XYZ file of C-alpha atoms in Angstrom:
584
model
C -22.280 -9.603 11.393
C -22.816 -11.262 14.659
C -20.709 -10.254 17.645
C -19.295 -13.761 18.029
C -18.820 -14.899 14.571
C -17.051 -12.662 11.994
C -15.957 -14.119 8.675
C -12.205 -13.894 8.168
C -12.628 -11.622 5.078
C -9.730 -9.405 4.134
C -9.815 -6.002 5.780
C -10.049 -2.740 4.087
C -7.179 -0.396 4.352
C -7.566 2.561 6.736
C -8.053 5.898 5.210
C -5.422 8.448 6.254
C -6.120 12.041 6.602
C -5.417 15.197 8.642
C -4.682 14.750 12.242
C -5.161 17.915 14.366
C -2.586 18.621 17.026
C -3.969 18.705 20.539
C -2.373 19.073 23.940
C -3.147 19.970 27.502
C -3.177 23.530 28.864
C 0.303 24.846 29.519
C 1.761 23.646 32.795
C -0.647 20.820 33.073
C -0.001 17.022 32.644
C -1.885 14.463 30.892
C -4.671 12.759 33.025
C -4.408 9.027 33.216
C -7.016 6.626 31.893
C -9.491 5.512 34.488
C -9.415 8.953 36.205
C -12.456 11.302 36.145
C -13.276 13.627 33.203
C -10.619 12.016 30.928
C -12.599 12.845 27.827
C -12.178 16.518 27.940
C -8.721 16.604 26.370
C -7.402 14.671 23.464
C -3.892 13.360 23.286
C -1.203 13.920 20.700
C -1.341 11.566 17.778
C 1.034 8.691 18.295
C 4.291 8.738 16.579
C 6.211 5.915 15.029
C 8.022 4.691 12.006
C 7.865 1.729 9.657
C 9.340 -1.494 10.713
C 12.871 -2.151 9.483
C 13.491 -4.598 6.684
C 11.913 -5.286 3.362
C 8.370 -4.526 2.195
C 5.606 -6.269 3.912
C 2.382 -6.981 2.153
C -0.230 -4.710 3.652
C 1.830 -1.701 3.596
C 3.690 0.249 6.252
C 3.200 -0.868 9.805
C 3.795 2.341 11.689
C 4.598 5.959 11.219
C 1.986 6.807 8.682
C -1.289 5.630 7.155
C -1.970 2.024 7.698
C -2.812 0.076 4.553
C -4.201 -3.232 5.664
C -4.322 -6.524 3.569
C -4.926 -9.541 5.083
C -3.530 -7.291 8.164
C -4.806 -4.206 10.244
C -6.266 -0.828 10.025
C -9.491 -1.570 8.311
C -13.116 -2.414 8.856
C -14.349 -5.993 8.207
C -17.298 -6.533 5.949
C -20.547 -6.381 7.793
C -19.119 -5.305 11.063
C -20.643 -2.247 12.598
C -18.326 0.634 12.240
C -16.531 2.107 15.264
C -14.390 5.159 15.510
C -11.310 3.072 16.404
C -11.737 1.280 13.068
C -12.616 4.274 10.957
C -10.056 6.781 12.221
C -7.659 8.140 9.692
C -4.213 6.545 9.554
C -5.359 3.308 10.872
C -4.494 4.316 14.439
C -7.080 4.483 17.264
C -8.549 8.001 17.525
C -6.561 10.395 19.638
C -9.215 13.098 19.701
C -12.177 14.286 21.636
C -14.678 11.739 22.880
C -12.419 8.750 22.770
C -10.421 6.791 25.361
C -10.815 6.399 29.060
C -12.069 8.983 31.537
C -9.832 11.808 32.568
C -9.627 13.833 35.771
C -10.051 17.429 35.238
C -12.222 19.943 33.286
C -11.135 22.904 31.207
C -12.038 26.513 31.916
C -13.961 27.525 29.972
C -15.647 24.289 28.639
C -15.274 23.816 24.980
C -17.332 21.784 22.486
C -15.823 18.695 21.114
C -14.015 19.256 17.922
C -15.337 17.873 14.665
C -12.235 17.391 12.622
C -11.865 13.676 13.599
C -15.610 12.868 13.409
C -16.027 14.371 9.954
C -12.933 12.723 8.526
C -14.040 9.451 10.046
C -17.442 9.844 8.580
C -15.848 10.429 5.129
C -13.579 7.387 5.611
C -16.620 5.352 6.586
C -18.596 6.300 3.476
C -15.641 5.954 1.197
C -14.060 2.803 2.656
C -16.927 0.749 4.180
C -19.306 1.315 1.416
C -16.859 -0.776 -0.638
C -18.677 -0.375 -3.866
C -21.975 -0.060 -2.062
C -22.779 3.168 -3.774
C -24.434 0.945 -6.231
C -27.472 3.114 -6.864
C -25.324 6.231 -6.437
C -22.479 5.752 -8.959
C -23.129 8.743 -11.157
C -19.552 10.105 -11.404
C -18.179 8.018 -14.289
C -14.479 8.627 -15.258
C -12.686 11.620 -13.928
C -9.270 11.717 -12.301
C -7.960 9.268 -9.785
C -6.448 10.614 -6.394
C -2.979 9.760 -7.537
C -3.243 12.446 -10.224
C -3.668 15.288 -7.658
C -1.266 13.972 -4.995
C 2.506 14.598 -5.123
C 4.841 12.139 -6.731
C 7.094 12.371 -3.718
C 4.644 10.253 -1.638
C 6.228 7.226 0.033
C 2.931 5.493 0.709
C -0.646 5.713 -0.766
C -4.036 4.231 -0.360
C -7.077 4.769 -2.544
C -10.762 3.938 -2.532
C -12.844 3.979 -5.738
C -16.564 3.316 -5.186
C -17.386 3.590 -8.842
C -15.118 0.953 -10.588
C -16.508 -1.302 -13.285
C -20.185 -2.153 -13.086
C -19.326 -5.878 -12.797
C -17.284 -5.168 -9.664
C -20.162 -3.238 -8.028
C -22.706 -5.895 -8.704
C -20.331 -8.694 -7.569
C -19.664 -6.926 -4.393
C -23.284 -6.560 -3.374
C -23.991 -10.165 -4.284
C -21.030 -11.334 -2.163
C -22.107 -9.241 0.923
C -25.682 -10.514 0.682
C -24.459 -14.054 1.405
C -23.726 -13.049 4.968
C -27.017 -12.947 6.931
C -25.979 -10.429 9.561
C -24.618 -8.008 6.972
C -27.900 -8.136 5.213
C -29.906 -7.748 8.394
C -27.873 -4.947 10.049
C -27.561 -2.833 6.953
C -31.106 -3.617 5.690
C -29.808 -4.791 2.295
C -32.516 -5.787 -0.124
C -30.748 -6.034 -3.501
C -28.304 -4.776 -6.085
C -29.931 -1.345 -6.183
C -29.286 -0.513 -2.496
C -27.511 2.754 -1.681
C -25.302 1.879 1.263
C -24.021 5.380 1.940
C -27.012 6.508 3.959
C -27.234 3.140 5.723
C -23.614 3.095 6.807
C -23.572 6.740 7.795
C -26.491 6.146 10.050
C -24.623 3.287 11.781
C -21.603 5.467 12.352
C -23.561 8.464 13.525
C -25.390 6.199 16.070
C -22.168 4.902 17.366
C -20.553 8.359 17.464
C -22.912 9.820 20.004
C -22.998 13.523 20.209
C -19.913 14.036 17.914
C -22.195 13.801 14.816
C -25.444 14.783 16.347
C -25.861 17.920 14.161
C -24.440 16.386 11.003
C -27.066 15.607 8.464
C -25.961 13.349 5.657
C -28.439 14.648 2.960
C -27.706 18.305 3.710
C -24.047 18.345 4.786
C -22.289 15.496 2.962
C -24.355 14.081 0.138
C -24.460 17.247 -2.033
C -20.774 17.309 -2.588
C -19.179 13.897 -1.739
C -17.798 12.070 -4.830
C -16.834 8.489 -5.472
C -13.139 8.391 -4.813
C -10.651 9.241 -2.110
C -6.988 8.743 -1.555
C -4.369 9.560 1.103
C -0.640 9.966 0.570
C 2.135 9.894 3.091
C 4.676 12.593 2.159
C 8.232 12.888 3.374
C 8.428 15.036 6.540
C 10.343 18.326 6.962
C 14.079 18.066 7.971
C 14.511 16.706 11.423
C 11.062 15.105 11.636
C 10.616 11.316 11.612
C 6.912 11.032 10.784
C 5.358 11.065 7.318
C 2.885 13.942 6.543
C -0.564 12.667 5.459
C -2.439 14.467 2.756
C -6.099 13.397 2.089
C -7.709 13.888 -1.370
C -11.542 13.539 -1.523
C -13.421 13.692 -4.831
C -16.102 16.413 -4.765
C -19.053 17.033 -7.051
C -19.676 20.596 -6.030
C -16.871 22.863 -4.575
C -19.182 25.450 -3.102
C -21.271 22.735 -1.288
C -18.017 21.069 -0.078
C -16.879 24.425 1.340
C -20.148 25.056 3.120
C -20.283 21.541 4.485
C -16.748 21.628 5.880
C -17.218 25.114 7.336
C -20.187 23.946 9.275
C -18.464 20.797 10.512
C -15.290 22.642 11.476
C -16.960 25.702 12.996
C -15.911 24.894 16.580
C -12.305 23.914 15.850
C -9.577 26.181 17.190
C -6.989 24.785 14.786
C -8.555 23.929 11.437
C -6.858 21.681 8.883
C -5.564 23.136 5.666
C -7.931 22.880 2.688
C -7.514 23.386 -1.065
C -9.269 22.255 -4.236
C -7.532 20.814 -7.377
C -9.052 19.045 -10.418
C -12.240 17.941 -8.771
C -10.671 17.002 -5.399
C -10.662 18.642 -1.997
C -7.293 18.165 -0.329
C -6.933 18.212 3.465
C -3.791 18.197 5.729
C -2.397 19.471 9.025
C -2.072 23.093 7.839
C -2.599 25.404 4.830
C 1.045 25.600 3.928
C 1.216 21.714 3.621
C -1.874 21.510 1.486
C -0.794 24.409 -0.805
C 2.602 22.843 -1.213
C 1.089 19.520 -2.181
C -1.225 20.924 -4.709
C 1.746 22.808 -6.354
C 3.988 19.759 -6.379
C 1.237 17.535 -7.809
C 0.767 20.044 -10.658
C 4.257 19.428 -11.927
C 4.963 15.782 -10.605
C 1.831 13.742 -9.618
C 2.158 10.446 -7.969
C 0.497 8.867 -11.157
C 3.729 9.694 -12.971
C 6.001 8.224 -10.295
C 7.884 5.403 -12.165
C 7.887 2.933 -9.167
C 4.244 3.533 -8.508
C 3.143 3.247 -12.132
C 5.105 -0.026 -12.626
C 3.532 -1.644 -9.540
C -0.001 -0.571 -10.433
C 0.546 -1.923 -13.950
C 1.474 -5.291 -12.534
C -1.601 -5.234 -10.352
C -3.985 -4.775 -13.174
C -7.625 -4.219 -12.151
C -7.384 -2.130 -8.960
C -10.889 -2.865 -7.849
C -12.444 -0.886 -4.919
C -9.352 -0.434 -2.823
C -5.689 -0.274 -3.732
C -2.509 0.689 -1.761
C 1.107 1.218 -2.483
C 4.321 1.818 -0.381
C 7.983 2.613 -1.108
C 9.559 0.599 1.759
C 13.046 1.813 1.265
C 11.896 5.537 1.461
C 9.769 4.817 4.512
C 12.691 3.101 6.265
C 15.054 5.977 5.523
C 12.649 8.447 7.051
C 12.890 6.833 10.426
C 16.574 7.334 10.783
C 16.738 3.833 12.362
C 18.053 1.939 9.390
C 21.732 2.305 8.604
C 23.104 2.765 5.070
C 24.073 -0.914 4.612
C 20.579 -2.034 5.500
C 19.014 0.561 3.187
C 21.321 -0.674 0.372
C 19.926 -4.210 0.986
C 16.468 -3.098 0.419
C 17.162 -2.060 -3.204
C 13.928 -0.674 -4.821
C 11.648 -2.293 -2.237
C 8.046 -1.562 -2.925
C 4.645 -3.252 -2.511
C 1.223 -2.737 -3.916
C -2.191 -4.179 -3.159
C -5.672 -4.254 -4.673
C -9.056 -5.573 -3.304
C -11.405 -7.102 -5.865
C -14.787 -8.835 -5.671
C -16.563 -11.664 -7.520
C -20.175 -12.719 -6.646
C -18.737 -15.686 -4.872
C -15.458 -14.432 -3.454
C -13.437 -11.463 -2.341
C -9.701 -11.346 -3.291
C -6.683 -9.346 -2.169
C -3.933 -9.127 -4.811
C -0.388 -7.998 -4.099
C 2.875 -7.510 -5.904
C 6.216 -6.640 -4.391
C 9.905 -5.963 -5.037
C 12.591 -6.727 -2.448
C 16.016 -8.233 -1.926
C 17.208 -9.556 -5.355
C 19.590 -11.987 -3.655
C 16.590 -14.095 -2.626
C 16.491 -17.139 -5.051
C 13.746 -19.830 -5.132
C 14.519 -23.146 -6.790
C 11.996 -25.722 -7.973
C 8.826 -23.655 -7.069
C 6.042 -26.375 -7.226
C 4.372 -26.253 -3.785
C 1.036 -26.715 -5.518
C 2.071 -30.145 -6.778
C 2.603 -31.424 -3.143
C -0.272 -29.841 -1.415
C -2.771 -30.913 -4.124
C -1.779 -34.598 -3.341
C -2.941 -34.493 0.232
C -6.034 -36.500 1.120
C -9.299 -34.908 0.074
C -10.354 -34.992 3.741
C -7.861 -32.319 4.570
C -9.427 -29.392 6.507
C -6.336 -27.158 6.336
C -2.734 -27.240 4.879
C 0.323 -25.178 4.157
C 3.074 -25.974 1.697
C 6.514 -24.367 1.029
C 8.692 -25.009 -2.050
C 12.391 -24.367 -2.328
C 12.893 -24.295 1.406
C 16.468 -25.396 1.131
C 17.587 -22.552 -1.079
C 15.573 -20.123 0.994
C 17.542 -21.329 4.100
C 20.838 -20.758 2.227
C 19.934 -17.179 1.519
C 18.590 -16.525 5.003
C 21.688 -18.041 6.499
C 24.074 -15.857 4.542
C 22.107 -12.790 5.694
C 22.161 -14.066 9.248
C 25.916 -14.477 9.177
C 26.390 -10.975 7.960
C 24.127 -9.523 10.675
C 25.304 -11.845 13.497
C 29.103 -11.664 12.777
C 31.292 -13.368 15.363
C 28.410 -13.877 17.769
C 26.740 -16.428 15.458
C 29.218 -19.314 15.759
C 29.196 -19.691 19.516
C 25.339 -19.734 19.400
C 25.224 -22.417 16.777
C 27.802 -24.463 18.775
C 25.562 -24.162 21.823
C 22.436 -25.290 20.012
C 24.307 -28.337 18.608
C 25.554 -29.245 22.051
C 22.128 -29.014 23.697
C 20.027 -30.532 20.946
C 22.335 -32.476 18.694
C 21.008 -30.487 15.726
C 23.450 -29.227 13.097
C 22.374 -25.919 11.626
C 21.621 -24.912 8.943
C 21.988 -28.467 7.354
C 19.368 -30.261 9.415
C 16.881 -27.519 8.802
C 17.521 -27.681 5.050
C 16.962 -31.442 5.222
C 13.619 -31.051 6.824
C 12.347 -28.433 4.410
C 13.870 -30.211 1.395
C 12.668 -29.468 -2.080
C 9.042 -29.209 -0.957
C 7.236 -29.682 2.419
C 3.429 -29.764 3.064
C 1.694 -29.859 6.427
C -1.977 -30.913 6.663
C -4.631 -31.524 9.216
C -7.465 -33.959 8.484
C -11.102 -33.337 9.278
C -11.657 -36.928 10.656
C -10.500 -36.483 14.228
C -12.575 -38.831 16.217
C -9.536 -40.606 17.553
C -7.588 -37.432 18.192
C -5.988 -34.858 15.810
C -4.662 -36.239 12.533
C -1.745 -34.091 11.459
C 1.007 -34.939 9.063
C 4.006 -33.320 7.341
C 5.232 -34.683 3.997
C 8.818 -33.720 2.914
C 10.284 -34.164 -0.520
C 13.733 -34.822 0.620
C 16.365 -37.547 1.142
C 14.691 -39.927 3.597
C 18.027 -41.265 4.779
C 19.044 -37.871 5.955
C 15.610 -36.814 7.244
C 15.159 -39.849 9.443
C 17.882 -39.124 11.988
C 16.945 -35.405 12.151
C 13.315 -36.466 13.016
C 14.573 -38.930 15.624
C 16.562 -36.105 17.259
C 13.534 -33.913 17.308
C 11.357 -36.663 18.746
C 13.765 -37.298 21.536
C 13.864 -33.637 22.394
C 10.074 -33.604 22.459
C 9.914 -36.612 24.753
C 12.575 -35.192 27.142
C 11.236 -31.585 27.361
C 7.474 -32.005 27.083
C 4.916 -33.830 29.239
C 2.568 -34.156 26.338
C 2.334 -37.689 24.994
C 2.127 -36.910 21.367
C 2.217 -39.883 19.097
C 4.837 -39.685 16.295
C 4.720 -42.153 13.380
C 6.546 -42.200 10.122
C 6.469 -43.519 6.552
C 8.765 -43.197 3.634
C 9.527 -44.004 0.097
C 12.528 -43.226 -2.282
C 11.718 -39.462 -2.449
C 9.603 -38.574 0.515
C 9.404 -38.882 4.330
C 6.190 -38.465 6.223
C 5.769 -37.650 10.006
C 2.269 -38.011 11.323
C 0.301 -38.527 14.496
C -0.734 -42.042 13.467
C 0.745 -44.819 11.259
C -2.319 -45.112 9.239
C -2.489 -41.369 8.488
C 1.264 -41.355 7.648
C 0.760 -44.134 5.107
C -2.320 -42.407 3.691
C -0.423 -39.149 3.143
C 2.493 -40.981 1.630
C 0.203 -42.708 -0.822
C -1.254 -39.473 -1.896
C -4.748 -38.101 -2.417
C -6.691 -35.745 -4.587
C -7.292 -32.578 -2.533
C -6.347 -30.466 -5.592
C -9.421 -31.915 -7.464
C -11.919 -30.937 -4.771
C -14.281 -28.056 -5.738
C -13.571 -26.116 -2.534
C -9.790 -26.138 -3.211
C -10.154 -25.239 -6.814
C -12.346 -22.204 -6.001
C -9.903 -20.882 -3.336
C -6.761 -21.711 -5.278
C -7.521 -21.573 -8.997
C -3.812 -21.276 -9.958
C -1.001 -22.841 -8.000
C 1.478 -23.001 -10.797
C 5.002 -21.875 -9.777
C 3.878 -21.302 -6.186
C 6.542 -20.889 -3.519
C 3.980 -20.812 -0.698
C 0.352 -22.040 -0.431
C -2.133 -21.889 2.409
C -5.546 -23.502 2.405
C -8.507 -23.917 4.786
C -11.796 -25.794 4.061
C -14.329 -24.144 6.406
C -16.839 -26.908 5.849
C -14.326 -29.577 6.777
C -12.842 -27.408 9.693
C -16.126 -27.404 11.442
C -15.724 -30.993 12.337
C -12.480 -30.142 14.195
C -13.399 -26.924 16.035
C -16.587 -25.312 17.203
C -15.207 -21.880 16.290
C -15.668 -22.763 12.606
C -19.299 -23.523 12.936
C -22.518 -22.532 14.744
C -22.546 -18.894 13.435
C -24.723 -17.966 10.500
C -21.961 -15.846 8.957
C -19.164 -18.363 9.348
C -21.478 -21.024 8.002
C -21.701 -18.846 4.864
C -17.988 -19.433 4.136
C -16.776 -22.186 1.886
C -12.992 -22.067 1.731
C -9.989 -19.691 1.638
C -6.546 -19.854 0.079
C -3.422 -17.877 -0.245
C -0.660 -18.410 -2.872
C 2.645 -16.548 -3.342
C 5.047 -17.069 -6.121
C 8.385 -15.517 -7.273
C 8.141 -13.689 -10.590
C 11.753 -12.727 -11.022
C 14.847 -11.765 -8.920
C 13.489 -10.069 -5.875
C 9.976 -9.850 -7.397
C 6.879 -11.647 -6.076
C 3.182 -11.719 -6.184
C 0.468 -13.096 -3.942
C -3.301 -13.418 -3.806
C -5.566 -14.124 -0.839
C -9.076 -15.370 -1.696
C -12.013 -15.984 0.643
C -14.921 -18.001 -0.982
C -18.524 -17.834 0.054
C -21.162 -20.466 -0.637
């Protein structure tokens, strides 16, 4: 895609894999970025742990392989691959040939290692092709990576470039809608083999790191369709999950020869083993051997939590990911026992799927069972906004969510919470949490209109008690006038069940009267099912172009029609969501 205009398509998850351990010579210190000769020595991989709290869609944030969703660690469709984006684990590369310049040279001079380049190349082929092995898909059936990786895994990501034929055709048809993708990759139709095209892009951007790597001779003879990475619990005393990469191979001898050539100049080679049609790689041989042995007796595919979440997902498409948030949190040692107990069986799972006209990220999750949602019908309110709406967000059952959150805040804040609430009331006149519950009410929807010749047209419609909402809005209006120099117009409208706040009286009355946004074609394509929704977000790219230049003027952005996200509760502590981006 063009440098200036990238469509906000969901990102692929990063592929994890072995990370070689590097360091400076004994007695030396790390050179700083910006100093001469910085590229001669790689740094240690960064350490970290998952964020505290419940599961977050998109998988773990730190401390292991990153599994992006509408989040980070992946490569956007059509974007030229870079090593920062392709590196295993979703982290920027910490190996040779990356980063700023450094100040001293080794004695004797060593060639750049190839562990990172080859794994990055594999990640590129297996992740970015995203079903692009359309002419290549010869390996039908066979085991999935979860069948050769240990059941003790606390996180997992998988890429399958040979799913159903319909998925493969739909993916290439979707990508062909974006001119820069088509031009940059040289796509011509549904029979294109993207492996070679994408590998050439990565090889060109990699410089000398892949100069002597030949795709046809060194990779194509053995590379299969599937790959997966599992984050395993660390050894006692360690706080970082151990990644193990499983890559499907067509020919074990060819895979050994190819890897031997690519790793010939490495002082510390990753461990390598073969199991049921897969090559497994990790930081050392002992780790790989242990993983193979554990998977024989108890593979991840038989992990009860993993299996249940994958069954809920249904079709896993090209990319899927899973994480056990409670286990990840316990590894860090930063979460106390009471907080861990609150997580329950917190897990999350994701799948990326294609249609000829859209790409969709589907997710399911399990978290705190104390979270209750009442009257989930956000779709009813957002669908009644004017059909000139360019973007909107709606929340259902906000009052009950505030009750739950407030109880948790009281438990966490203890005696310090009351003085803080009293101070807020004294300075603002707001009574918490009651005033906040009044504003959110049963349902609330906020929208922005595309017709903005006379200034932005923004409105919030609240299904609440207007008699209670009006004084709260007046308090907030006074605060805005006192503490801001911006002269933002605030007008209201109301009926027996709703209260509307808008930037003009005319627009407030229009929103109160109601419209038919839910009947527009762009809305229906982005949000085909809003029943029982707790949260809905929507953007009409065609309408948004009249508001901001960033939504127009680029050939790839112009190929987008609309996007929508919907989340709903499916039981106590259980939820699902889907994010869909629609092209013309």
